mmCIF file of C-alpha atoms and ligand atoms in Angstrom:
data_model
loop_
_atom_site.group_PDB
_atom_site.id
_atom_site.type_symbol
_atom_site.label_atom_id
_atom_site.label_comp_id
_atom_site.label_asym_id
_atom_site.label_seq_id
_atom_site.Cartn_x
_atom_site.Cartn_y
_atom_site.Cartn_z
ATOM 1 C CA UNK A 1 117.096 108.240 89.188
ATOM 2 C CA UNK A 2 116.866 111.651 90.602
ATOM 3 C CA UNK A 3 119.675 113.572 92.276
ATOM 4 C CA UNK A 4 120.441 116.846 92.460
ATOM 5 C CA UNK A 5 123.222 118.735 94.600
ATOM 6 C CA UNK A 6 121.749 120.336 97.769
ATOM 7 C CA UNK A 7 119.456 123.291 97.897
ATOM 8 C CA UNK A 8 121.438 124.100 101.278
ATOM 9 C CA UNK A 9 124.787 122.683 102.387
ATOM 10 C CA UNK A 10 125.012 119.555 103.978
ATOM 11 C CA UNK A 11 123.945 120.151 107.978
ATOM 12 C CA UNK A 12 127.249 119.760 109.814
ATOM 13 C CA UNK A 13 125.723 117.309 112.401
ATOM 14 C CA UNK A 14 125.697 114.834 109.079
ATOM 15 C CA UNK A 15 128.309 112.082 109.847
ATOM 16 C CA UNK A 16 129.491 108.662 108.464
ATOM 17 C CA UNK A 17 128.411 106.354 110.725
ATOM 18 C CA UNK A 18 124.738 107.500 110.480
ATOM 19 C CA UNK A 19 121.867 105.013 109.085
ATOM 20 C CA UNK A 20 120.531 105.877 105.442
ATOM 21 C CA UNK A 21 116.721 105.817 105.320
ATOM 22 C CA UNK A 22 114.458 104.209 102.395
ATOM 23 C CA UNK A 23 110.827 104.648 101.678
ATOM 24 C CA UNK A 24 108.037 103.384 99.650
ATOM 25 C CA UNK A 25 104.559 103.506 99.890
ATOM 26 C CA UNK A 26 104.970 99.507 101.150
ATOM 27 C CA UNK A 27 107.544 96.538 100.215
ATOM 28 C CA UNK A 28 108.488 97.323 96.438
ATOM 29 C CA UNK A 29 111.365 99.542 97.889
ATOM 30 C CA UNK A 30 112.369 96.466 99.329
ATOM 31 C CA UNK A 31 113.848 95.356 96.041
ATOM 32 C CA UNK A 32 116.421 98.922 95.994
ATOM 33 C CA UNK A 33 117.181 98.166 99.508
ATOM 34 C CA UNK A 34 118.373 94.886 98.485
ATOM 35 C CA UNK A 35 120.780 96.578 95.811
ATOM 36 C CA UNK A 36 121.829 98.832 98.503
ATOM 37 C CA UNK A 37 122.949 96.494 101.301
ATOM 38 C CA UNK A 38 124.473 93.905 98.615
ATOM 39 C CA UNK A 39 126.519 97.075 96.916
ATOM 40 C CA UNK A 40 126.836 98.740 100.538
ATOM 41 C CA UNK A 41 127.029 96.217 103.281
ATOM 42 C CA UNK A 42 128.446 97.733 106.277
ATOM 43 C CA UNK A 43 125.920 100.773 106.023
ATOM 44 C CA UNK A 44 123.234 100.678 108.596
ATOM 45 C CA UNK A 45 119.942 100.561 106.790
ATOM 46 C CA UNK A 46 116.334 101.976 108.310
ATOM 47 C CA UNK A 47 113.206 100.735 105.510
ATOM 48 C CA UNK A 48 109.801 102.072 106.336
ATOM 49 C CA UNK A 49 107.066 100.360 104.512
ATOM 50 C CA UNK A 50 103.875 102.504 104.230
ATOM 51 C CA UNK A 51 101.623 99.662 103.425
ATOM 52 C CA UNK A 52 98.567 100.945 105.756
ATOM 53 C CA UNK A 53 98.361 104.063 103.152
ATOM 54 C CA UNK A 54 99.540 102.234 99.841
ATOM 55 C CA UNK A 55 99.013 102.281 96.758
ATOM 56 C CA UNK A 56 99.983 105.885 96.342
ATOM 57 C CA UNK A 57 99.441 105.819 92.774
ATOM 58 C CA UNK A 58 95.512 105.959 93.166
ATOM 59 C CA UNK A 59 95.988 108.921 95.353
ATOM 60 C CA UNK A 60 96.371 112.698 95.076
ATOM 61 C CA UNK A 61 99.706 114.688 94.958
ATOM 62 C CA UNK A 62 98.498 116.127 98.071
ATOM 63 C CA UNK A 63 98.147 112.902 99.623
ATOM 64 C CA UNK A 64 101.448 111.613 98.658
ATOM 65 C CA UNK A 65 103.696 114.672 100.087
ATOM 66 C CA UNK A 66 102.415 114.585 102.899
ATOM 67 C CA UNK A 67 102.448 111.140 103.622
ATOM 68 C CA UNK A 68 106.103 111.191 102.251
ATOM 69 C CA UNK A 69 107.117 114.337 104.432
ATOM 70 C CA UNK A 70 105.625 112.596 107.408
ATOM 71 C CA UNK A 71 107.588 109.460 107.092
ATOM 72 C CA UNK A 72 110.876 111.873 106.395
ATOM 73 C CA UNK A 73 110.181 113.875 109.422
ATOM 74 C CA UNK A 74 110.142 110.643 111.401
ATOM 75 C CA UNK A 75 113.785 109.336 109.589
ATOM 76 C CA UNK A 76 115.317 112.712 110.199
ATOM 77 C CA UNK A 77 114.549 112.185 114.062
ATOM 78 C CA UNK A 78 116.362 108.831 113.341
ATOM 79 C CA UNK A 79 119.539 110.551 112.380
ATOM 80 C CA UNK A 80 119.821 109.645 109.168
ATOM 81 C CA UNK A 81 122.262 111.009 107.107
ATOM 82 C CA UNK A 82 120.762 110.109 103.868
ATOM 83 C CA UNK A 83 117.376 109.395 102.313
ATOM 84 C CA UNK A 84 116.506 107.205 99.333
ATOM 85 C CA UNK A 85 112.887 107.816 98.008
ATOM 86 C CA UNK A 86 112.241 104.060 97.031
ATOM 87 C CA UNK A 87 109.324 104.890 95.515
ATOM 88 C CA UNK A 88 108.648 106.622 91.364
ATOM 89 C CA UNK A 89 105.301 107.971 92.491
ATOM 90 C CA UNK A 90 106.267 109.824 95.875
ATOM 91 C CA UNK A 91 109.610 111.231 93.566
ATOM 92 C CA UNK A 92 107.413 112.256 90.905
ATOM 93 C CA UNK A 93 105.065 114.227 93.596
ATOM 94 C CA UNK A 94 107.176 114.688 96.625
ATOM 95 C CA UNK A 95 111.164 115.002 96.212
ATOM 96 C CA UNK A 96 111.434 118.822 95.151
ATOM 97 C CA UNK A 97 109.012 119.217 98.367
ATOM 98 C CA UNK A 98 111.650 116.782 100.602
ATOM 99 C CA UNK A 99 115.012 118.878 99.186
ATOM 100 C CA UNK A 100 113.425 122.058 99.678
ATOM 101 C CA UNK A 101 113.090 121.069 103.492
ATOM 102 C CA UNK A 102 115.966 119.033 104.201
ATOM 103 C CA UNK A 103 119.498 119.551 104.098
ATOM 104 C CA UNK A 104 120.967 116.403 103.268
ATOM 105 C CA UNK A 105 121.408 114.342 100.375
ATOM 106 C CA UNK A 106 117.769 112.780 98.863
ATOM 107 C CA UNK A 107 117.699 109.747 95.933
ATOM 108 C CA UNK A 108 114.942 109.529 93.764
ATOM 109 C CA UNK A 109 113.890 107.043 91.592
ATOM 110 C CA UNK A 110 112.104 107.742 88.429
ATOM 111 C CA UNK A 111 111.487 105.730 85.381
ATOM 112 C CA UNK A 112 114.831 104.676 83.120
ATOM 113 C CA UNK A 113 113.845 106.396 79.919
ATOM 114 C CA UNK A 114 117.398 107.125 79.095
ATOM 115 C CA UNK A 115 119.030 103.412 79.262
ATOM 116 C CA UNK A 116 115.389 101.853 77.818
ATOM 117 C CA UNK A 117 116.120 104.345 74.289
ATOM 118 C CA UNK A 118 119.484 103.661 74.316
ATOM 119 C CA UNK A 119 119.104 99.571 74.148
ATOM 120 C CA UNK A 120 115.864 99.519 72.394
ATOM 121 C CA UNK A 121 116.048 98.136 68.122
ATOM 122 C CA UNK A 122 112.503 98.726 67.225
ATOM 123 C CA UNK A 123 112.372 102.301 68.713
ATOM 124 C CA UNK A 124 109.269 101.916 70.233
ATOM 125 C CA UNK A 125 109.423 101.507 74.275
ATOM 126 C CA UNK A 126 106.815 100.649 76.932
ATOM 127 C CA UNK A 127 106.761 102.189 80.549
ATOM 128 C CA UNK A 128 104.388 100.421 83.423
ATOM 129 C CA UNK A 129 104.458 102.020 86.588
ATOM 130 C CA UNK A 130 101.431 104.109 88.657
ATOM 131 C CA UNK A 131 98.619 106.163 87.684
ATOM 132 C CA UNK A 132 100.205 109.270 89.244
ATOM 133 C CA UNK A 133 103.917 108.149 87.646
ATOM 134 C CA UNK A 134 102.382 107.883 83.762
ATOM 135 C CA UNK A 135 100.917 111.450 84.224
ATOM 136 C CA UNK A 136 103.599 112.952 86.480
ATOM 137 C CA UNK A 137 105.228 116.135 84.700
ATOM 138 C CA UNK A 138 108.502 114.371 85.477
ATOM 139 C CA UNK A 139 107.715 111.199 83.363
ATOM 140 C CA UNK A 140 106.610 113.850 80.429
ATOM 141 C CA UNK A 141 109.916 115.793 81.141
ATOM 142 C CA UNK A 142 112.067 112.550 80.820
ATOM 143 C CA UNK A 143 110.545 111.770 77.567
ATOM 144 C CA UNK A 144 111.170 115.078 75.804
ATOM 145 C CA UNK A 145 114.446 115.232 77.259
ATOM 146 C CA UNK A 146 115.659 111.186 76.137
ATOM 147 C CA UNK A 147 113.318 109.796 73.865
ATOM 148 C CA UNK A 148 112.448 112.784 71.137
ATOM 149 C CA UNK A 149 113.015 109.889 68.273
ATOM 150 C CA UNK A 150 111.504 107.218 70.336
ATOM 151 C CA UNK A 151 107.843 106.221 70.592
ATOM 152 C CA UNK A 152 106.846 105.586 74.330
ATOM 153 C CA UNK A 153 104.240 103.930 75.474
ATOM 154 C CA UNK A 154 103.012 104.639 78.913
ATOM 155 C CA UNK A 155 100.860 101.899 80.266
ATOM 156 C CA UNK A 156 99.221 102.584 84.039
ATOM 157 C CA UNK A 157 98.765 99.399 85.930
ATOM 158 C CA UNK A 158 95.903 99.872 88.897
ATOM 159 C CA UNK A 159 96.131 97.172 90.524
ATOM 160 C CA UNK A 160 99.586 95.522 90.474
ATOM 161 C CA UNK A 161 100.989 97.262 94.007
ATOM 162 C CA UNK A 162 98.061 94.840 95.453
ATOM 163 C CA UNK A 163 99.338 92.475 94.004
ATOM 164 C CA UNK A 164 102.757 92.307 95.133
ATOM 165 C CA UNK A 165 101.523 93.577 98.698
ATOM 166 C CA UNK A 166 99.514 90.794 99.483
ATOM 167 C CA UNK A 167 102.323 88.662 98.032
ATOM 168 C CA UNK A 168 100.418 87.515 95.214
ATOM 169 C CA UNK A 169 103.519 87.049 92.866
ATOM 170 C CA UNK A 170 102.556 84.783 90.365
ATOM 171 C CA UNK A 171 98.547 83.865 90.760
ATOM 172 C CA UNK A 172 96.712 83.690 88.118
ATOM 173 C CA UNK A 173 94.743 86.846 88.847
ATOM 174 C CA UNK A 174 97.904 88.631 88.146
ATOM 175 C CA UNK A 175 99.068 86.816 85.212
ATOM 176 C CA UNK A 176 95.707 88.090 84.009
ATOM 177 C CA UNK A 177 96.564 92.215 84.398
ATOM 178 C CA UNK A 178 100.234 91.789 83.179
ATOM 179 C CA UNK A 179 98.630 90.182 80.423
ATOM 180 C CA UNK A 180 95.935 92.913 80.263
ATOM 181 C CA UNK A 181 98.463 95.625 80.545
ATOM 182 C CA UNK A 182 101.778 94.534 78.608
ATOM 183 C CA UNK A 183 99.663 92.546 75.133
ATOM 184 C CA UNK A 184 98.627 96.083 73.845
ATOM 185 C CA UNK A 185 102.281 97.118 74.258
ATOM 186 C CA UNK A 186 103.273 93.685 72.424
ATOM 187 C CA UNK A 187 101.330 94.393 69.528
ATOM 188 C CA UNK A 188 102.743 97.942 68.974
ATOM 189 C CA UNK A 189 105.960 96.501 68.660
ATOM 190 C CA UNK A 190 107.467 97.502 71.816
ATOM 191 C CA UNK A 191 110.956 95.315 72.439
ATOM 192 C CA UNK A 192 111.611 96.978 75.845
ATOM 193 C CA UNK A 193 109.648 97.085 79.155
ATOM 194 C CA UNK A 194 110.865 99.652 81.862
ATOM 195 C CA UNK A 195 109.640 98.704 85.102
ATOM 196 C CA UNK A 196 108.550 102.472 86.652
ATOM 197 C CA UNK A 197 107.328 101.062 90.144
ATOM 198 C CA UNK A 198 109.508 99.207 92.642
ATOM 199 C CA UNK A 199 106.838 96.988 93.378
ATOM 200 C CA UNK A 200 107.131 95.178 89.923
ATOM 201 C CA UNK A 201 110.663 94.414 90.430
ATOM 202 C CA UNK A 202 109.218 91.590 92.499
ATOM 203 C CA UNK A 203 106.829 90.394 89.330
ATOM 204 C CA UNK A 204 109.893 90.266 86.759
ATOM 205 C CA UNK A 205 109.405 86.803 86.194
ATOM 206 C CA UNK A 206 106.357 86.566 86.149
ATOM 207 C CA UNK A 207 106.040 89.729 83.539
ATOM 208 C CA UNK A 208 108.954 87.673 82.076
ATOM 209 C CA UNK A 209 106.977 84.512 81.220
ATOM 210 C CA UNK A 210 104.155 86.837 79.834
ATOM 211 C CA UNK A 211 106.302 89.052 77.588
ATOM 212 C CA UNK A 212 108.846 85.982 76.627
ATOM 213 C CA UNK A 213 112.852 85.993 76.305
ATOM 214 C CA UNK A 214 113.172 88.854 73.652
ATOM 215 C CA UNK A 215 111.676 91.796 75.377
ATOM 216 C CA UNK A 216 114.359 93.469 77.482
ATOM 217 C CA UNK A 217 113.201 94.713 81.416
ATOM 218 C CA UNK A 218 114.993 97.829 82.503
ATOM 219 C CA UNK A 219 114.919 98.288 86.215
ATOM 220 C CA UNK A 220 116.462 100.772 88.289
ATOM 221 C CA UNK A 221 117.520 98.993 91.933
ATOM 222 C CA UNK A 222 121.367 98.663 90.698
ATOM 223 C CA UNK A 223 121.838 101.667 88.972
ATOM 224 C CA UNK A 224 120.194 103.706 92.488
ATOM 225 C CA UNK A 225 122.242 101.902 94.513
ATOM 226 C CA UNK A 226 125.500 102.638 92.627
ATOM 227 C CA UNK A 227 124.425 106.454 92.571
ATOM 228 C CA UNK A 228 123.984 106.066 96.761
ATOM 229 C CA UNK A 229 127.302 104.722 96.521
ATOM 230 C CA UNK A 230 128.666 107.971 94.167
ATOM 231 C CA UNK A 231 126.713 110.437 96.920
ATOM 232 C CA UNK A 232 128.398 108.995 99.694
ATOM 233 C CA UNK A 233 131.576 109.092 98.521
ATOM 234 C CA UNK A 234 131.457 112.834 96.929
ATOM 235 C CA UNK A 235 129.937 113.788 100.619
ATOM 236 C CA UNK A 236 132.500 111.671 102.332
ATOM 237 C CA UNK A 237 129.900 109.985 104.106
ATOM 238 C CA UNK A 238 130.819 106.351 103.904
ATOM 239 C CA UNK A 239 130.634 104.470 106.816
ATOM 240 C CA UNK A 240 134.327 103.715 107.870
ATOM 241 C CA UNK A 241 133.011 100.621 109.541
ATOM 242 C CA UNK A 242 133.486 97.031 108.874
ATOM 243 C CA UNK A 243 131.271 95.804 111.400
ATOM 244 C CA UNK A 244 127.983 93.579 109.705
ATOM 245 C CA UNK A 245 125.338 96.338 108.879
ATOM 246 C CA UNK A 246 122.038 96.735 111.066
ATOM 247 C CA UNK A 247 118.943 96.653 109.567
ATOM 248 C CA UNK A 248 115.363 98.238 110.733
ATOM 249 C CA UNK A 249 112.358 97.402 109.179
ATOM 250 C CA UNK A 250 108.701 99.398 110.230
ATOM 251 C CA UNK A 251 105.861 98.951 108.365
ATOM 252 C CA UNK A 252 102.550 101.517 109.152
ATOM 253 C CA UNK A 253 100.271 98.492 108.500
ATOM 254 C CA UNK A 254 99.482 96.181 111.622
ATOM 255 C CA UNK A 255 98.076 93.679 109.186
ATOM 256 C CA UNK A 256 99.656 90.030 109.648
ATOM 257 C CA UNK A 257 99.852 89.531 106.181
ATOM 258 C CA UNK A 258 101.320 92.748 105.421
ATOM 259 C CA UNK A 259 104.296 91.512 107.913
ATOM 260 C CA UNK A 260 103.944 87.691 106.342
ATOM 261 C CA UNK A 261 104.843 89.685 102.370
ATOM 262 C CA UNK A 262 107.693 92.038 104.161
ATOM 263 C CA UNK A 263 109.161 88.659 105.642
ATOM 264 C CA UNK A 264 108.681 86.521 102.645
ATOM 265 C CA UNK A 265 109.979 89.235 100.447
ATOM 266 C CA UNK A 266 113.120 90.283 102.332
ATOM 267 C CA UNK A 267 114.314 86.114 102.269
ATOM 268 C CA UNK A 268 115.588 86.560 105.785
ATOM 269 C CA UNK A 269 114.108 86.554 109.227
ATOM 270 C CA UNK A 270 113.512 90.505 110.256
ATOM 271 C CA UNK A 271 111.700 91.617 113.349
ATOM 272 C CA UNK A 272 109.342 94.600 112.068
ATOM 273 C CA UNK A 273 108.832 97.825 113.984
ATOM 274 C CA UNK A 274 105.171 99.454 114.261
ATOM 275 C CA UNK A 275 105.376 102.725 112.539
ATOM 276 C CA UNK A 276 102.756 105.264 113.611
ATOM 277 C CA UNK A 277 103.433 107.981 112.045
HETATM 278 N N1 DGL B 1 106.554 101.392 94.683
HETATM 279 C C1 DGL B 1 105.784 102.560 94.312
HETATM 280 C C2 DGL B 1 106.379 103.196 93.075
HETATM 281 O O1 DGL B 1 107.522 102.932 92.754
HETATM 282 C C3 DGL B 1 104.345 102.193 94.224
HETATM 283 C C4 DGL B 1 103.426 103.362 94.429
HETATM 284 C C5 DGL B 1 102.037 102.986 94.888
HETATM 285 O O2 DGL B 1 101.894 102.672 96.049
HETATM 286 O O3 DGL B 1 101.116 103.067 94.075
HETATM 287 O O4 DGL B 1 105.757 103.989 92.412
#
């Protein structure tokens, strides 16, 4: 994950008891925000799905900062004290834009080289996340920086957000690209999988029953979480509260089954905002 201390300081009209905000191009943020509010549950969550202009990953840079600073612009008029960029591809394109402009604390996510090196035996490590993610500067950077004795493979997977956006989990259709994507990584000897897009957190089992029991799946929803946690605390912005956290969903699609994934996906019942930003 990405965080770095503020360009500016911290706005003094930042307080505790203000909602964080999480993005992602559509539900695979869903699975950090999960982490969050099971690690953090009296903090007052607002998730904005982008659906209507996912996937990012086929997109340009151009489109993806602005569509990210559009949907920040809209959480900084909600007050929020933090946001967490749920999302590899808008970090890889957007976050230096997002801290030069705001003065408050942004998370980014980013592929986990680092912990994917340090538990791999055969040295040789597979990374499946966007288009835009596998030839993002940042994804290069990571690699010189954590893996100089490690081979990495970086496998993009079109088609997978789709997948998991019109809650196509385990059909066979997408048994057949995690197959198509993850057997050339099998047969290179690759023993660990990181999983560089939040929407595949949602496919880990079925990428599990592809890849079998001995490949290990690095994900990064915990570890972002616990770093939220570490953020709050060093900017003593903790909600003091022990009341049960609210929650605000908006998704920029109108599409039913957009709303049908969102519901099925979060396990609970959520009412879902239009966003039309
Ligand atoms: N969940 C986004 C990510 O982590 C998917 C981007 C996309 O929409 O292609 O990269």
């Amino acid at each position: 994950m990405v965080v770095k201390l503020l360009n500016k300081p911290l706005t003094d009209s930042v307080v505790n008891h203000q909602p964080i905000g999480v993005f992602d191009s559509g539900m695979g943020g869903l699975s950090v925000l999960r982490e969050i509010h099971h690690l953090l549950p009296f903090e007052d969550l607002i998730y904005i799905a982008d659906s209507k202009y996912a996937p990012y990953g086929d997109q340009s840079a151009d489109y993806v900062r602005q569509r990210a600073n559009q949907i920040a612009d809209f959480l900084l008029e909600q007050q929020i004290k933090v946001l967490v960029v749920a999302c590899n591809t808008a970090t890889a394109d957007a976050v230096d834009a997002l801290r030069d402009r705001f003065n408050i604390p942004i998370v980014g996510l980013e592929p986990a080289i680092k912990p994917a090196v340090n538990v791999s035996k055969t040295g040789v490590i597979g990374v499946l996340a966007t288009q835009r993610t596998i030839e993002s500067k940042r994804l290069h950077c990571l690699t010189l920086k954590h893996a100089a004795q490690t081979k990495v493979l970086a496998q993009a997977c079109p088609g997978l957000v789709e997948k998991v956006e019109a809650n196509h989990l385990d059909r066979y259709d997408t048994k057949q690209l995690i197959k198509q994507y993850t057997q050339p990584l099998l047969q290179q000897q690759v023993d660990t999988l990181i999983l560089g897009c939040t929407h595949y957190l949602f496919l880990q089992d079925t990428i599990r029953q592809i890849v079998g029991e001995e490949v290990k799946i690095i994900e990064t929803g915990k570890p972002v979480a616990r770093q939220l946690q570490r953020i709050l605390e060093q900017y003593k912005l903790l909600n003091a509260s022990t009341h049960p956290a609210t929650l605000c969903f908006y998704n920029s699609s109108h599409l039913k089954q957009h709303h049908n994934t969102m519901q099925h996906l979060w396990h609970h019942g959520i009412d879902i905002n239009a966003l039309s930003v």
